[in-house]
Structure formats: C-alpha cells, structure tokens
GROMACS .gro file of C-alpha atoms in nm:
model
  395
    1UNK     CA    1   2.015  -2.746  -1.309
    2UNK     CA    2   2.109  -2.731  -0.947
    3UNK     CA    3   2.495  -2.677  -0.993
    4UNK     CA    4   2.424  -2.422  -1.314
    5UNK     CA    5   2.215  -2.192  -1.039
    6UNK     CA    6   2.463  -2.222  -0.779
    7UNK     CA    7   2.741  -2.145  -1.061
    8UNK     CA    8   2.546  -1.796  -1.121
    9UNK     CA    9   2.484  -1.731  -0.797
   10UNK     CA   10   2.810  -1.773  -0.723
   11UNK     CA   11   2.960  -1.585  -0.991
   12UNK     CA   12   2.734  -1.288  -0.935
   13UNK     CA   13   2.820  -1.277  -0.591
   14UNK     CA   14   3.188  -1.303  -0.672
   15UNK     CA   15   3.122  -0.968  -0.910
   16UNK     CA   16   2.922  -0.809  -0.665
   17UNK     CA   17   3.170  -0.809  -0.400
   18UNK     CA   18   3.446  -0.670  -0.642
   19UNK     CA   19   3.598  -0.937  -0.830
   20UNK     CA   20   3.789  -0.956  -1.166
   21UNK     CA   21   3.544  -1.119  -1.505
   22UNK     CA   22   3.826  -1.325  -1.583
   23UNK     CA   23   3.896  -1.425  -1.195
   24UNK     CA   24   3.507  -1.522  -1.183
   25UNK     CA   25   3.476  -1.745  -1.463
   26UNK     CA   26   3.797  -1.886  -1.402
   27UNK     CA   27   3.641  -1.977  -1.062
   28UNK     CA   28   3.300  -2.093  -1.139
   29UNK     CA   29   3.474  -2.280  -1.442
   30UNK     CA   30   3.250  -2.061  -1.731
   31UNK     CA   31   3.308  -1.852  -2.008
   32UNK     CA   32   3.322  -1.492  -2.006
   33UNK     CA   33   3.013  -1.463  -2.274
   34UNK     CA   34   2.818  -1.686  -2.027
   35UNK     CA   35   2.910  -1.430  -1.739
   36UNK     CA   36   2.812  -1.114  -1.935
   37UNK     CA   37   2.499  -1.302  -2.034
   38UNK     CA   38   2.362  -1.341  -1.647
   39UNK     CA   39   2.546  -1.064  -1.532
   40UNK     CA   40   2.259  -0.855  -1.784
   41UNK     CA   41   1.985  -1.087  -1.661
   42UNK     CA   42   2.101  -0.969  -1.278
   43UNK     CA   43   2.098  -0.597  -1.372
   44UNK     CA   44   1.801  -0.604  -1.540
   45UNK     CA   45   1.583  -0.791  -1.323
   46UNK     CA   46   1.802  -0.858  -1.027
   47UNK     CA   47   1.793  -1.209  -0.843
   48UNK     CA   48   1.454  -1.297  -1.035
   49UNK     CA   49   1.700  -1.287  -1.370
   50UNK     CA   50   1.850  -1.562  -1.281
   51UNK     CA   51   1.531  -1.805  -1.278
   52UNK     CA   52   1.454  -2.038  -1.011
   53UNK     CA   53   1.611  -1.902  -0.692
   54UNK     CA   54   1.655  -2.063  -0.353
   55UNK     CA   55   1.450  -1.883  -0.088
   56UNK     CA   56   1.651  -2.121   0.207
   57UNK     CA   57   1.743  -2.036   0.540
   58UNK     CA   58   2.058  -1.962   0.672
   59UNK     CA   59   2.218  -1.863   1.007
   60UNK     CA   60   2.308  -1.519   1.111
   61UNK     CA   61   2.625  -1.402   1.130
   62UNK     CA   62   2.765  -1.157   1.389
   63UNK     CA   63   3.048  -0.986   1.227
   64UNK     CA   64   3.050  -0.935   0.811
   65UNK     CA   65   3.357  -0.991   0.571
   66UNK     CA   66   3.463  -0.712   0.362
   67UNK     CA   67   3.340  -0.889   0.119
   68UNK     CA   68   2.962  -0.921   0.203
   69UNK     CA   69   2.995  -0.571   0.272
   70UNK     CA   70   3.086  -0.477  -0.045
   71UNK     CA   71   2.805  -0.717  -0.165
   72UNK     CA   72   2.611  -0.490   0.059
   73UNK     CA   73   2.686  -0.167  -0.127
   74UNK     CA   74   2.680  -0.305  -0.461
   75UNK     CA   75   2.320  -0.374  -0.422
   76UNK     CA   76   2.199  -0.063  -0.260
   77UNK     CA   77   2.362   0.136  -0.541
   78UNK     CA   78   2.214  -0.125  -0.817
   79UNK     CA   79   1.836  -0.037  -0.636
   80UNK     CA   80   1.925   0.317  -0.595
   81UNK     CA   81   2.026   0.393  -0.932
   82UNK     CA   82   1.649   0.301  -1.071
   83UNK     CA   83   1.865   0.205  -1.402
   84UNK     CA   84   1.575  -0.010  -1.568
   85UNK     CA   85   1.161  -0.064  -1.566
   86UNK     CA   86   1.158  -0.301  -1.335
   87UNK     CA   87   1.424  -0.133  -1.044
   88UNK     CA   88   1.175   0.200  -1.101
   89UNK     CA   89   0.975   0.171  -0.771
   90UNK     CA   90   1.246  -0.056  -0.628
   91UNK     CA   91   1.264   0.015  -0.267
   92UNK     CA   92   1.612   0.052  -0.133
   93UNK     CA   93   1.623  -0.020   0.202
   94UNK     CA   94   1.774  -0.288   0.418
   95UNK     CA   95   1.480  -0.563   0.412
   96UNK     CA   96   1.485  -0.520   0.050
   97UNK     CA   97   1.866  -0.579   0.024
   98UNK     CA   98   1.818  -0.830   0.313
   99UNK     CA   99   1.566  -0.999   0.046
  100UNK     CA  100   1.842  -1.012  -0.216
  101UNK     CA  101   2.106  -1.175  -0.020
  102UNK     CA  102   1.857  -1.448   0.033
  103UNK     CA  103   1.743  -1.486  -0.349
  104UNK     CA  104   2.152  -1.459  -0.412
  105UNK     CA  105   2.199  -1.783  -0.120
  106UNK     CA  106   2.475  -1.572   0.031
  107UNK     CA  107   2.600  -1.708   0.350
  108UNK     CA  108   2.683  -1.648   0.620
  109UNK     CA  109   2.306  -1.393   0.607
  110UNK     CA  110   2.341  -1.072   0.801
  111UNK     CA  111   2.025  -0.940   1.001
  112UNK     CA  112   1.899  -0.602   0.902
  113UNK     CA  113   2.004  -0.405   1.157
  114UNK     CA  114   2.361  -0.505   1.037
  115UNK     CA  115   2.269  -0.422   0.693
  116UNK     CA  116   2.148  -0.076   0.825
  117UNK     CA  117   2.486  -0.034   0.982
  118UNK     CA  118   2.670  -0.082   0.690
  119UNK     CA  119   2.471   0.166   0.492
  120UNK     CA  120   2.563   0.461   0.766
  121UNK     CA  121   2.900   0.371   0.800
  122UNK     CA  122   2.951   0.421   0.388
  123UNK     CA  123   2.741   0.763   0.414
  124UNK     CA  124   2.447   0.580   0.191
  125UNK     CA  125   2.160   0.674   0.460
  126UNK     CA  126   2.118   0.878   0.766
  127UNK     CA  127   2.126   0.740   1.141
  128UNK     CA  128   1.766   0.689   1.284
  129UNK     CA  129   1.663   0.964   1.540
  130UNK     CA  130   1.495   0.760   1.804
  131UNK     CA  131   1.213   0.989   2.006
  132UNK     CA  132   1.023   0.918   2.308
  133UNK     CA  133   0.683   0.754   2.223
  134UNK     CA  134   0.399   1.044   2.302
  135UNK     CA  135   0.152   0.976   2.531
  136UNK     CA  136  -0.201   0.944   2.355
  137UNK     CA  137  -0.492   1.091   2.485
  138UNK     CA  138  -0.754   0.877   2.421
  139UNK     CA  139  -0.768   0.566   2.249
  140UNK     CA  140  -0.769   0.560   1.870
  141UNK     CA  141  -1.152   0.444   1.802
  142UNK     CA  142  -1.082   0.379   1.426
  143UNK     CA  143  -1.034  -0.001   1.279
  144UNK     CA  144  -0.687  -0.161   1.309
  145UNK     CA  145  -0.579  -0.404   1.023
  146UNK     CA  146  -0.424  -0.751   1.204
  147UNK     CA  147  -0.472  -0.942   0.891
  148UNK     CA  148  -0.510  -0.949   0.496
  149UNK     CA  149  -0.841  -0.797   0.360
  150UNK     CA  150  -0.931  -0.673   0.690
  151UNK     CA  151  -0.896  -0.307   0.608
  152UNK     CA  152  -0.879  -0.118   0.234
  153UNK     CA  153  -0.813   0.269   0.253
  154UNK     CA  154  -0.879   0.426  -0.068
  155UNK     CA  155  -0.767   0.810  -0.136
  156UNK     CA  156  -0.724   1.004  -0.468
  157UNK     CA  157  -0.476   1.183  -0.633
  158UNK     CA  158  -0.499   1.438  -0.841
  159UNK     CA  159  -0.584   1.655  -1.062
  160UNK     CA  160  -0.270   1.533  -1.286
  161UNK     CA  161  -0.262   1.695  -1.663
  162UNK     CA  162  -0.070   1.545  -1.944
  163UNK     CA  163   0.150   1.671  -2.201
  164UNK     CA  164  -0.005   1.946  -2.461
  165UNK     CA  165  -0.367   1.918  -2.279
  166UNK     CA  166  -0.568   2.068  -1.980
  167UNK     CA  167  -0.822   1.807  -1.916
  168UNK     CA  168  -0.792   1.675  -1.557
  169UNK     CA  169  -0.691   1.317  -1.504
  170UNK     CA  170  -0.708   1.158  -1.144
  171UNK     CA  171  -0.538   0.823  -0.965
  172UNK     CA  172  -0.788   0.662  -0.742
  173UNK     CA  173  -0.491   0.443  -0.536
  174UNK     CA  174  -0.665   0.118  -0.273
  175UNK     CA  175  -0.357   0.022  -0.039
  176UNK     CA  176  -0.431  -0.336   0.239
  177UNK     CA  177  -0.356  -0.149   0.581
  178UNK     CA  178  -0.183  -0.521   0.652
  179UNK     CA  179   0.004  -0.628   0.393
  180UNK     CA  180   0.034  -0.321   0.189
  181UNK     CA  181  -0.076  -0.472  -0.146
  182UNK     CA  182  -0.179  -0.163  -0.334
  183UNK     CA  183  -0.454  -0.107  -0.646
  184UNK     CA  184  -0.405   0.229  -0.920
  185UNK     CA  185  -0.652   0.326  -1.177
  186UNK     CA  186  -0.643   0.617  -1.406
  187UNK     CA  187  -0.965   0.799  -1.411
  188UNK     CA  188  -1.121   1.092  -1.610
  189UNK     CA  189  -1.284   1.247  -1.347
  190UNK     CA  190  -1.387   1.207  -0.948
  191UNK     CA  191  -1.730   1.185  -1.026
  192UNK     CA  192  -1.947   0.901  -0.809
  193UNK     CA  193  -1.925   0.675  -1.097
  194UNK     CA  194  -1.603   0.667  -1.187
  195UNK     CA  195  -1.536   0.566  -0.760
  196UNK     CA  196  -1.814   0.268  -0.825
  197UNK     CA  197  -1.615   0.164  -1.113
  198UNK     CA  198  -1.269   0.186  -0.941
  199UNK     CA  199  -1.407  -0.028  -0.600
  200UNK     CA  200  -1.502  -0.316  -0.865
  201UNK     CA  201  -1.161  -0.298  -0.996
  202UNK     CA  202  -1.009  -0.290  -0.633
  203UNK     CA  203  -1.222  -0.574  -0.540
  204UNK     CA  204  -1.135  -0.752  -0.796
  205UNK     CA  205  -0.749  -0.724  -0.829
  206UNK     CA  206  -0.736  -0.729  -0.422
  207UNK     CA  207  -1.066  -0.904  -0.284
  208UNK     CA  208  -1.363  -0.794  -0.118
  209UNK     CA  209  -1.190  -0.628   0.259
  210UNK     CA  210  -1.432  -0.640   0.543
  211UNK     CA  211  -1.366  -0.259   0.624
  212UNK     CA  212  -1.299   0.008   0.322
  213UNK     CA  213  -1.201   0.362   0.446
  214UNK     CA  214  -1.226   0.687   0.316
  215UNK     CA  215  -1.229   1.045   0.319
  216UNK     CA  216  -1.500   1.271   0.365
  217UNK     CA  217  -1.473   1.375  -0.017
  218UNK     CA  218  -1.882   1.488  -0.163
  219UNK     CA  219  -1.819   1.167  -0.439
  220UNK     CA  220  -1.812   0.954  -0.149
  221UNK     CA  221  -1.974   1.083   0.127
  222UNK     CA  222  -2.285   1.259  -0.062
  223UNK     CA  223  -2.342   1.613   0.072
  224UNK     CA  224  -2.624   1.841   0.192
  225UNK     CA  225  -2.949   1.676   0.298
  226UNK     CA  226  -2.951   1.419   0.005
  227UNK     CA  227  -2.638   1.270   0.211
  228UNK     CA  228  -2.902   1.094   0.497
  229UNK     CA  229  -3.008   0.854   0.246
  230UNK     CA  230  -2.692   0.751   0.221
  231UNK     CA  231  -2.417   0.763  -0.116
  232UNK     CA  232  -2.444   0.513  -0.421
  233UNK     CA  233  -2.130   0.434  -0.243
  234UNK     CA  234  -2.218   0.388   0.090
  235UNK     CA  235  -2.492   0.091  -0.057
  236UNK     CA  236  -2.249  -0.060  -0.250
  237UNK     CA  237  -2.051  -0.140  -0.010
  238UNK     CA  238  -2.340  -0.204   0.230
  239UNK     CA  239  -2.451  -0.453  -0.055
  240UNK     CA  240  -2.112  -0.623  -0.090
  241UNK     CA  241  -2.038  -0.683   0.249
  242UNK     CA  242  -1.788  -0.424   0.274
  243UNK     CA  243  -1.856  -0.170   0.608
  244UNK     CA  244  -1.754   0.164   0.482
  245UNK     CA  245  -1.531   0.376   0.744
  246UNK     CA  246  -1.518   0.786   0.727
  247UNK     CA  247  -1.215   0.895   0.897
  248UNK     CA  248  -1.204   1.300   1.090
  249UNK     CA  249  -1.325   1.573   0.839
  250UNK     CA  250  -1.002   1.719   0.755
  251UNK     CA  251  -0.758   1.482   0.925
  252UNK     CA  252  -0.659   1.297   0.616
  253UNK     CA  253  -0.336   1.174   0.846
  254UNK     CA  254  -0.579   0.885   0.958
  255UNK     CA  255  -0.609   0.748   0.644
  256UNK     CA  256  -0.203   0.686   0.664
  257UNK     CA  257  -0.100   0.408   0.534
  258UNK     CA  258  -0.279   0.514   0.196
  259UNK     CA  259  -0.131   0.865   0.220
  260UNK     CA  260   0.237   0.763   0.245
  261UNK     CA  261   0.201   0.565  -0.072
  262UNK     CA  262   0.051   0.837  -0.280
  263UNK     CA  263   0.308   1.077  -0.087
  264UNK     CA  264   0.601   0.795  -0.216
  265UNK     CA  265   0.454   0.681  -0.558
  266UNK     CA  266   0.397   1.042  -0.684
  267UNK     CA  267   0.717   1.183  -0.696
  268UNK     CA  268   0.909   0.855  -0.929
  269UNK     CA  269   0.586   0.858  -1.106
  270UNK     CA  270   0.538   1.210  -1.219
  271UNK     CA  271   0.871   1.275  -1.287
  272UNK     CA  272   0.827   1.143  -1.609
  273UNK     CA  273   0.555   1.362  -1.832
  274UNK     CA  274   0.312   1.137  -2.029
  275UNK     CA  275   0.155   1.241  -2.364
  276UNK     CA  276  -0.136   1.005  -2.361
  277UNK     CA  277  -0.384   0.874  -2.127
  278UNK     CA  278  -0.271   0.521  -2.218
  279UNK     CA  279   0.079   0.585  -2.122
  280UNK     CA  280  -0.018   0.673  -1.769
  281UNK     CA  281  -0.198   0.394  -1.728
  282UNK     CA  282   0.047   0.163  -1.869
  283UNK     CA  283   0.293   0.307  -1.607
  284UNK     CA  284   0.033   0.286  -1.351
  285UNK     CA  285   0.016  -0.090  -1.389
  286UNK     CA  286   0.383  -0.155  -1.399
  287UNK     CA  287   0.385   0.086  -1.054
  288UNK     CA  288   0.117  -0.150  -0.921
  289UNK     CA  289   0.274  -0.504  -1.022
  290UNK     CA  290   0.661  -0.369  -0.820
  291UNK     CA  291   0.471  -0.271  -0.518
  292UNK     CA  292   0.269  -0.618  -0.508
  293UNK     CA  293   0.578  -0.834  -0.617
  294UNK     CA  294   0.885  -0.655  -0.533
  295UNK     CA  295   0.853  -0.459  -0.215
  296UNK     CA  296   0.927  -0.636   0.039
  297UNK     CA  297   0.741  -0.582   0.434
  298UNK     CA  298   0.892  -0.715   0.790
  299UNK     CA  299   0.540  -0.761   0.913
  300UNK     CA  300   0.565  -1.005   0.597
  301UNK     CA  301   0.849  -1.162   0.769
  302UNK     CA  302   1.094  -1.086   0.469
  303UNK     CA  303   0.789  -1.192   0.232
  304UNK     CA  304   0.626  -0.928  -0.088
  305UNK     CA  305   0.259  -0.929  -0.072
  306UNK     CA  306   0.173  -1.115  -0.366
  307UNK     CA  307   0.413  -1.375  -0.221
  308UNK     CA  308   0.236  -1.318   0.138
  309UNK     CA  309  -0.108  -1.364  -0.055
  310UNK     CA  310  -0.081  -1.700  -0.202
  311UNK     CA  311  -0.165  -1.893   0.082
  312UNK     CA  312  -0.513  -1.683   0.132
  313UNK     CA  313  -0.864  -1.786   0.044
  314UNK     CA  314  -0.959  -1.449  -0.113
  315UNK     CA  315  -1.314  -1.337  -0.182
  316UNK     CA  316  -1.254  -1.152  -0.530
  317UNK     CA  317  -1.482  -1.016  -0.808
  318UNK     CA  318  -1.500  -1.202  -1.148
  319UNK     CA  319  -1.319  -1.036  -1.374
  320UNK     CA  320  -1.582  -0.990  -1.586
  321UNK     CA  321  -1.809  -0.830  -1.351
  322UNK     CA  322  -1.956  -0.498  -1.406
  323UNK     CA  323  -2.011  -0.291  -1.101
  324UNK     CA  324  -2.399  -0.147  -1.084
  325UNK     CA  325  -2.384   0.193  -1.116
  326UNK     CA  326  -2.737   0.319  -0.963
  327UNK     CA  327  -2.861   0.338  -0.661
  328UNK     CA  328  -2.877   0.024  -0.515
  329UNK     CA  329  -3.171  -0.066  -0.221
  330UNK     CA  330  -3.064  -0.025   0.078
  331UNK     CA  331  -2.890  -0.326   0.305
  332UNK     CA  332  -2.831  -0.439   0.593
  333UNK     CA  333  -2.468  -0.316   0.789
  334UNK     CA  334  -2.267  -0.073   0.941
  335UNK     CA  335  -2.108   0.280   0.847
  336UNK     CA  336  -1.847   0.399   1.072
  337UNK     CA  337  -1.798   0.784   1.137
  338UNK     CA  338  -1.522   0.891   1.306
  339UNK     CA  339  -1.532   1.211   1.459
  340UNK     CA  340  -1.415   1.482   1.715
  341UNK     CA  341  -1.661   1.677   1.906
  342UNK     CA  342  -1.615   2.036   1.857
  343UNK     CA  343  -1.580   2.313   2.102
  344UNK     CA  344  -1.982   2.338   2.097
  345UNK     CA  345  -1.975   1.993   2.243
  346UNK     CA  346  -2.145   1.874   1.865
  347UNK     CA  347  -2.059   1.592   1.636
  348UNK     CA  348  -2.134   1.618   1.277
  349UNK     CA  349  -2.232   1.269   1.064
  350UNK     CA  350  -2.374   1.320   0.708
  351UNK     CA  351  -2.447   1.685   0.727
  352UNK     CA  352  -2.662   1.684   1.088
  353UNK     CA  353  -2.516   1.798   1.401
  354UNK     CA  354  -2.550   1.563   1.672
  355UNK     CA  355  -2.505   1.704   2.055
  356UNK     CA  356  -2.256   1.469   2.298
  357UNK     CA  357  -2.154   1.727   2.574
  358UNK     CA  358  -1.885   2.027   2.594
  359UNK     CA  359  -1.720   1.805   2.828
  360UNK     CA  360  -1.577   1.563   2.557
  361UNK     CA  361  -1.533   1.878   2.321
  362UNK     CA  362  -1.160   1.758   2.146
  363UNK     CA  363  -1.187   1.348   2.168
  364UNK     CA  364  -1.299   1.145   1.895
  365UNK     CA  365  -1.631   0.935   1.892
  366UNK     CA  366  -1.666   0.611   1.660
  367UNK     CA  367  -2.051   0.676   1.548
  368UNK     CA  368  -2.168   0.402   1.328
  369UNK     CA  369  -2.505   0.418   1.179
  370UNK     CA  370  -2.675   0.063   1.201
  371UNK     CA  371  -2.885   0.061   0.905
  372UNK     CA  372  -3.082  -0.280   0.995
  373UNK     CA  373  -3.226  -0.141   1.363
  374UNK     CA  374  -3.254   0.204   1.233
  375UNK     CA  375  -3.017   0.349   1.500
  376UNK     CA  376  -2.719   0.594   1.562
  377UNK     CA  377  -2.463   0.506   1.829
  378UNK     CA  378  -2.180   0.685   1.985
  379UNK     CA  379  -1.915   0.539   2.097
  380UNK     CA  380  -1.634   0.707   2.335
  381UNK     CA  381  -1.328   0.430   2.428
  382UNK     CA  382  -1.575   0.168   2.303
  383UNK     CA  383  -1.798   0.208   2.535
  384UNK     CA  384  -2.171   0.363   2.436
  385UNK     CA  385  -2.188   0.700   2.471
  386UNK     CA  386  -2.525   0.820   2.326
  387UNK     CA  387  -2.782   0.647   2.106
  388UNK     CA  388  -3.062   0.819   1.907
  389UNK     CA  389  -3.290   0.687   1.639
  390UNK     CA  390  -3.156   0.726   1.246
  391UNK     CA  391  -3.431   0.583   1.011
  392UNK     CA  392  -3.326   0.595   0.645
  393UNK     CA  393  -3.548   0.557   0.334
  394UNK     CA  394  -3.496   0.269   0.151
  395UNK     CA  395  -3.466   0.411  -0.201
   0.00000   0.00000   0.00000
C-alpha cells in the first residue's frame, strides 16, 4: 500500500509541475486509466483524494526548482478556481499550499515565505505593505485567547432573504479566538430564544469556552430597566460556567476575530441565491465542516483545527441536550463590561450610568459585575478603579 501511495503522489506531482500523461505513467510504471482515475480524486478533493497521506517532515530548502515552482502555481490556481464543493471555502494562501506540499510528500519543502515569493513574482497576489506598529494608549482590558475554549465570540448576520420570499432569515456564526474553529446556524429570527438555542448548539459542536463574547445587541444584553436582572442569556451562561463578555457599545471591531469571518464567509456564501431554508442550511454546514477541517492556521503550526482539537479533553453538550429556555435562577460568576468613559466622565453597564471621573473620559474600563458578593468593580489597566454595590434579584 506504501509504494501504490508514493506511486500517486508521485505521479500527481509529476502532473502538477507540467508533465506529459503518457511521460507520467511511463514513469511511475501505471496505466493512463489509473492516472485519470487519481488525477479526478486530486481535483476533487485534493491531497485527501488520494487516501492515507503522509503528514512527515522534511528539510527546508533554500532555493526552489522550476519545477516545485510550477507545483507551486498549479495549486494556487487549483484552490483559487473554487471548481468543486469541497475547494468552495478553500483558502488560498501560502500555509494552505504549504499544507499541500506536505500531504503531496514533496521534497525538498519550501517555507512560506518562499511560497509567498513565488506567488508575487507570477502576479498571483500583491506584496505585503509593512507599517509601523501604532503606539496604544492604554492597555486593551478585554480577554485574550492563549488556548482552545478559552474564548467564543459569537456575532450575527443578517437579515438574509431567500429566493421568491421576504421573511427574514439570520446566521448566528461562534468562531474559538485561538484556534479559529467556527459554529453556523440558520435561524428564523434574533429573538432571545432562538440565541439560547444556538449557544447549546455551539456548545455542543465546539465545547463549553470559559469566556463567550458578545455584542451589546437587546437579545443579548436585555434593555431598559428589566436589563439589571440580568438576560435569559446572561444566566445561562452564568449557569454553565461560561463568563459572558460585552465588548464597547458600538465598537463591534473588538469582537474581531468573529467579524472577519462573517466579513470572509459572506461574500462565497451569498453569492449563490437559495430557494429554501434547507438549502441554506445545508450550505451552512458544508461552510462549517471546510473551515474546521480544511483551513489551515500558523498559530496551529501548519495544523486545521479539527486536526489541532483531537488531542483536547473538551467539555461538550450531549447531543441530545435541550437548552432551557426560561429564566433560569440566578448563579454564581462574572459578567464582563467593557467600556469607555464618555466625555461626562460616565460609564454605562446595563442601562445605568455609573460616574469614574472626566479625567479618564476616552479609556476603556473592564467592569465586571460579581454576582456572588453582590458588587460592581472597575477596573482601569487592571488595577481597581471604583467599586460600588450591585445587588440583583434572584428571579
């Protein structure tokens, strides 16, 4: 089985790189119906086509044949072309074509900036303009993701309408800050429930995170007075362990790395106009399944996140398990606000103003609401800025 992979490797790498059909199989020693068979398999499914696949090692080399670079090309314009389902949401960049050269066992294995060099030589992407780093101001008092499950930012997109109807459809889209393993329902409305309903199914496709952030949206938030008791899902995540995080009011650049996916998924995505609900969806999954097994992520080290995943002890849902709906009792934990204090020198958590001082009027406070001692804290650079009591009814 060994030599048969190696003899399709090699024969797709001989194509790749511009040889004849008859030169390959006269090389590899194979017929030309065998060639055309896995040369399909490879342009359907790339390197995964050709079953089990070596994932080894190999040194890198300093300068590149004409041939690998050829190799090079060939596969960008394969990805690029989106010819097939499952090259759709291919990515197309050089740690995805890096990726391929592995799966392929092509030695001697270029490094990515090499790769990237290729690709503007031949005119296929544009030279990086490299700026000065700008000087922050403060530091950034939200949570930072070093690991898996440590932080789940959830945004919506939307309203979407479908062939021949006006009803409003919406994708609720949960993205790993770390690993960037994403989660996409379909949902027929932004109501509370249908968010309760979509956290179960995030929680259960992706695990439990210990941090979730959001918006500042009414469905998850709450609004007006009723929002000091705190949202249905505010204590659901309370109850599950999960500290919910409220980024600026209006600043949805802070909830980033979930905003560049919707910004990237929307455009291959809605291109094509669906008819039916169940169409969308059905395209939603197969969107959700090439993020999770196909893109690839340096931060990874080379590795997908379903790939990057295996090795974790993950703290999912059952399958079966229906998220509660109601409003669940109050429990112990923290919600995170983040904020910047206004001109007036005022903060504003859950629909109350909250005085810090004109002189920190444009820096941003981390004010988490402790719902076990019943207190309010600001915090400027993490250090404790103000504190002032915040009971809350346990309803």
């Amino acid at each position: 089985m060994h030599d048969e992979l190696a003899a399709r490797h090699r024969a797709i790498t001989l194509r790749l790189a511009g040889r004849t059909v008859k030169a390959i199989c006269a090389a590899v020693g194979r017929t030309e119906v065998w060639f055309h068979k896995w040369w399909g398999r490879y342009l359907e499914a790339g390197p995964d086509g050709l079953y089990d696949l070596t994932r080894a090692n190999h040194h890198v080399a300093q300068h590149i044949s004409p041939e690998l670079e050829r190799t090079i090309l060939s596969i960008r314009r394969r990805l690029q072309a989106h010819a097939s389902p499952a090259t759709r949401y291919s990515l197309i960049g050089a740690p995805v074509i890096l990726a391929e050269l592995k799966a392929l066992a092509i030695h001697p294995l270029p490094c990515e900036r090499t790769i990237e060099r290729v690709l503007e030589r031949n005119g296929l992407t544009a030279p990086r303009i490299r700026l000065a780093p700008l000087l922050p101001r403060q530091e950034w008092p939200g949570p930072q993701a070093r690991a898996s499950n440590e932080l789940h930012e959830v945004d919506l997109v939307g309203p979407i309408y479908l062939l021949g109807s006006g009803h409003r459809y919406y994708i609720w889209a949960g993205k790993d800050a770390f690993d960037g393993a994403v989660c996409l329902r379909l949902a027929d409305s932004r109501r509370m429930d249908e968010v309760l309903w979509f956290l179960g199914e995030c929680w259960k496709d992706l695990s439990i995170p210990e941090q979730v952030q959001f918006d500042n949206a009414r469905e998850l938030a709450g609004w007006g007075p009723a929002a000091r008791t705190l949202s249905r899902v505010i204590r659901l995540c309370l109850r599950f362990g999960a500290s919910p995080v409220f980024i600026p009011e209006g600043e949805p650049q802070f909830n980033g790395s979930v905003e560049n996916f919707n910004g990237w998924f929307q455009e291959p995505l809605l291109q094509r106009r669906f008819r039916r609900p169940g169409d969308l969806r059905r395209e939603l999954t197969r969107l959700q399944e090439a993020v999770n097994t196909q893109h690839v992520h340096p931060r990874l080290h080379g590795l997908t996140p379903a790939q990057h995943r295996r090795g974790l002890r993950l703290r999912k849902l059952p399958a079966s398990f229906v998220v509660p709906t109601e409003r669940l009792p109050l429990a112990e934990g923290r919600v995170t606000f983040l904020r910047r204090v206004s001109v007036a020198g005022t903060v504003t958590v859950l629909s109350q103003s909250f005085r810090v001082g004109k002189r920190h009027r444009g820096l941003y406070l981390r004010l988490v609401v402790d719902t076990g001692r019943g207190l309010l804290t600001a915090y400027l650079n993490g250090r404790v800025l103000q504190r002032w009591p915040y009971k809350l009814l346990n309803n």
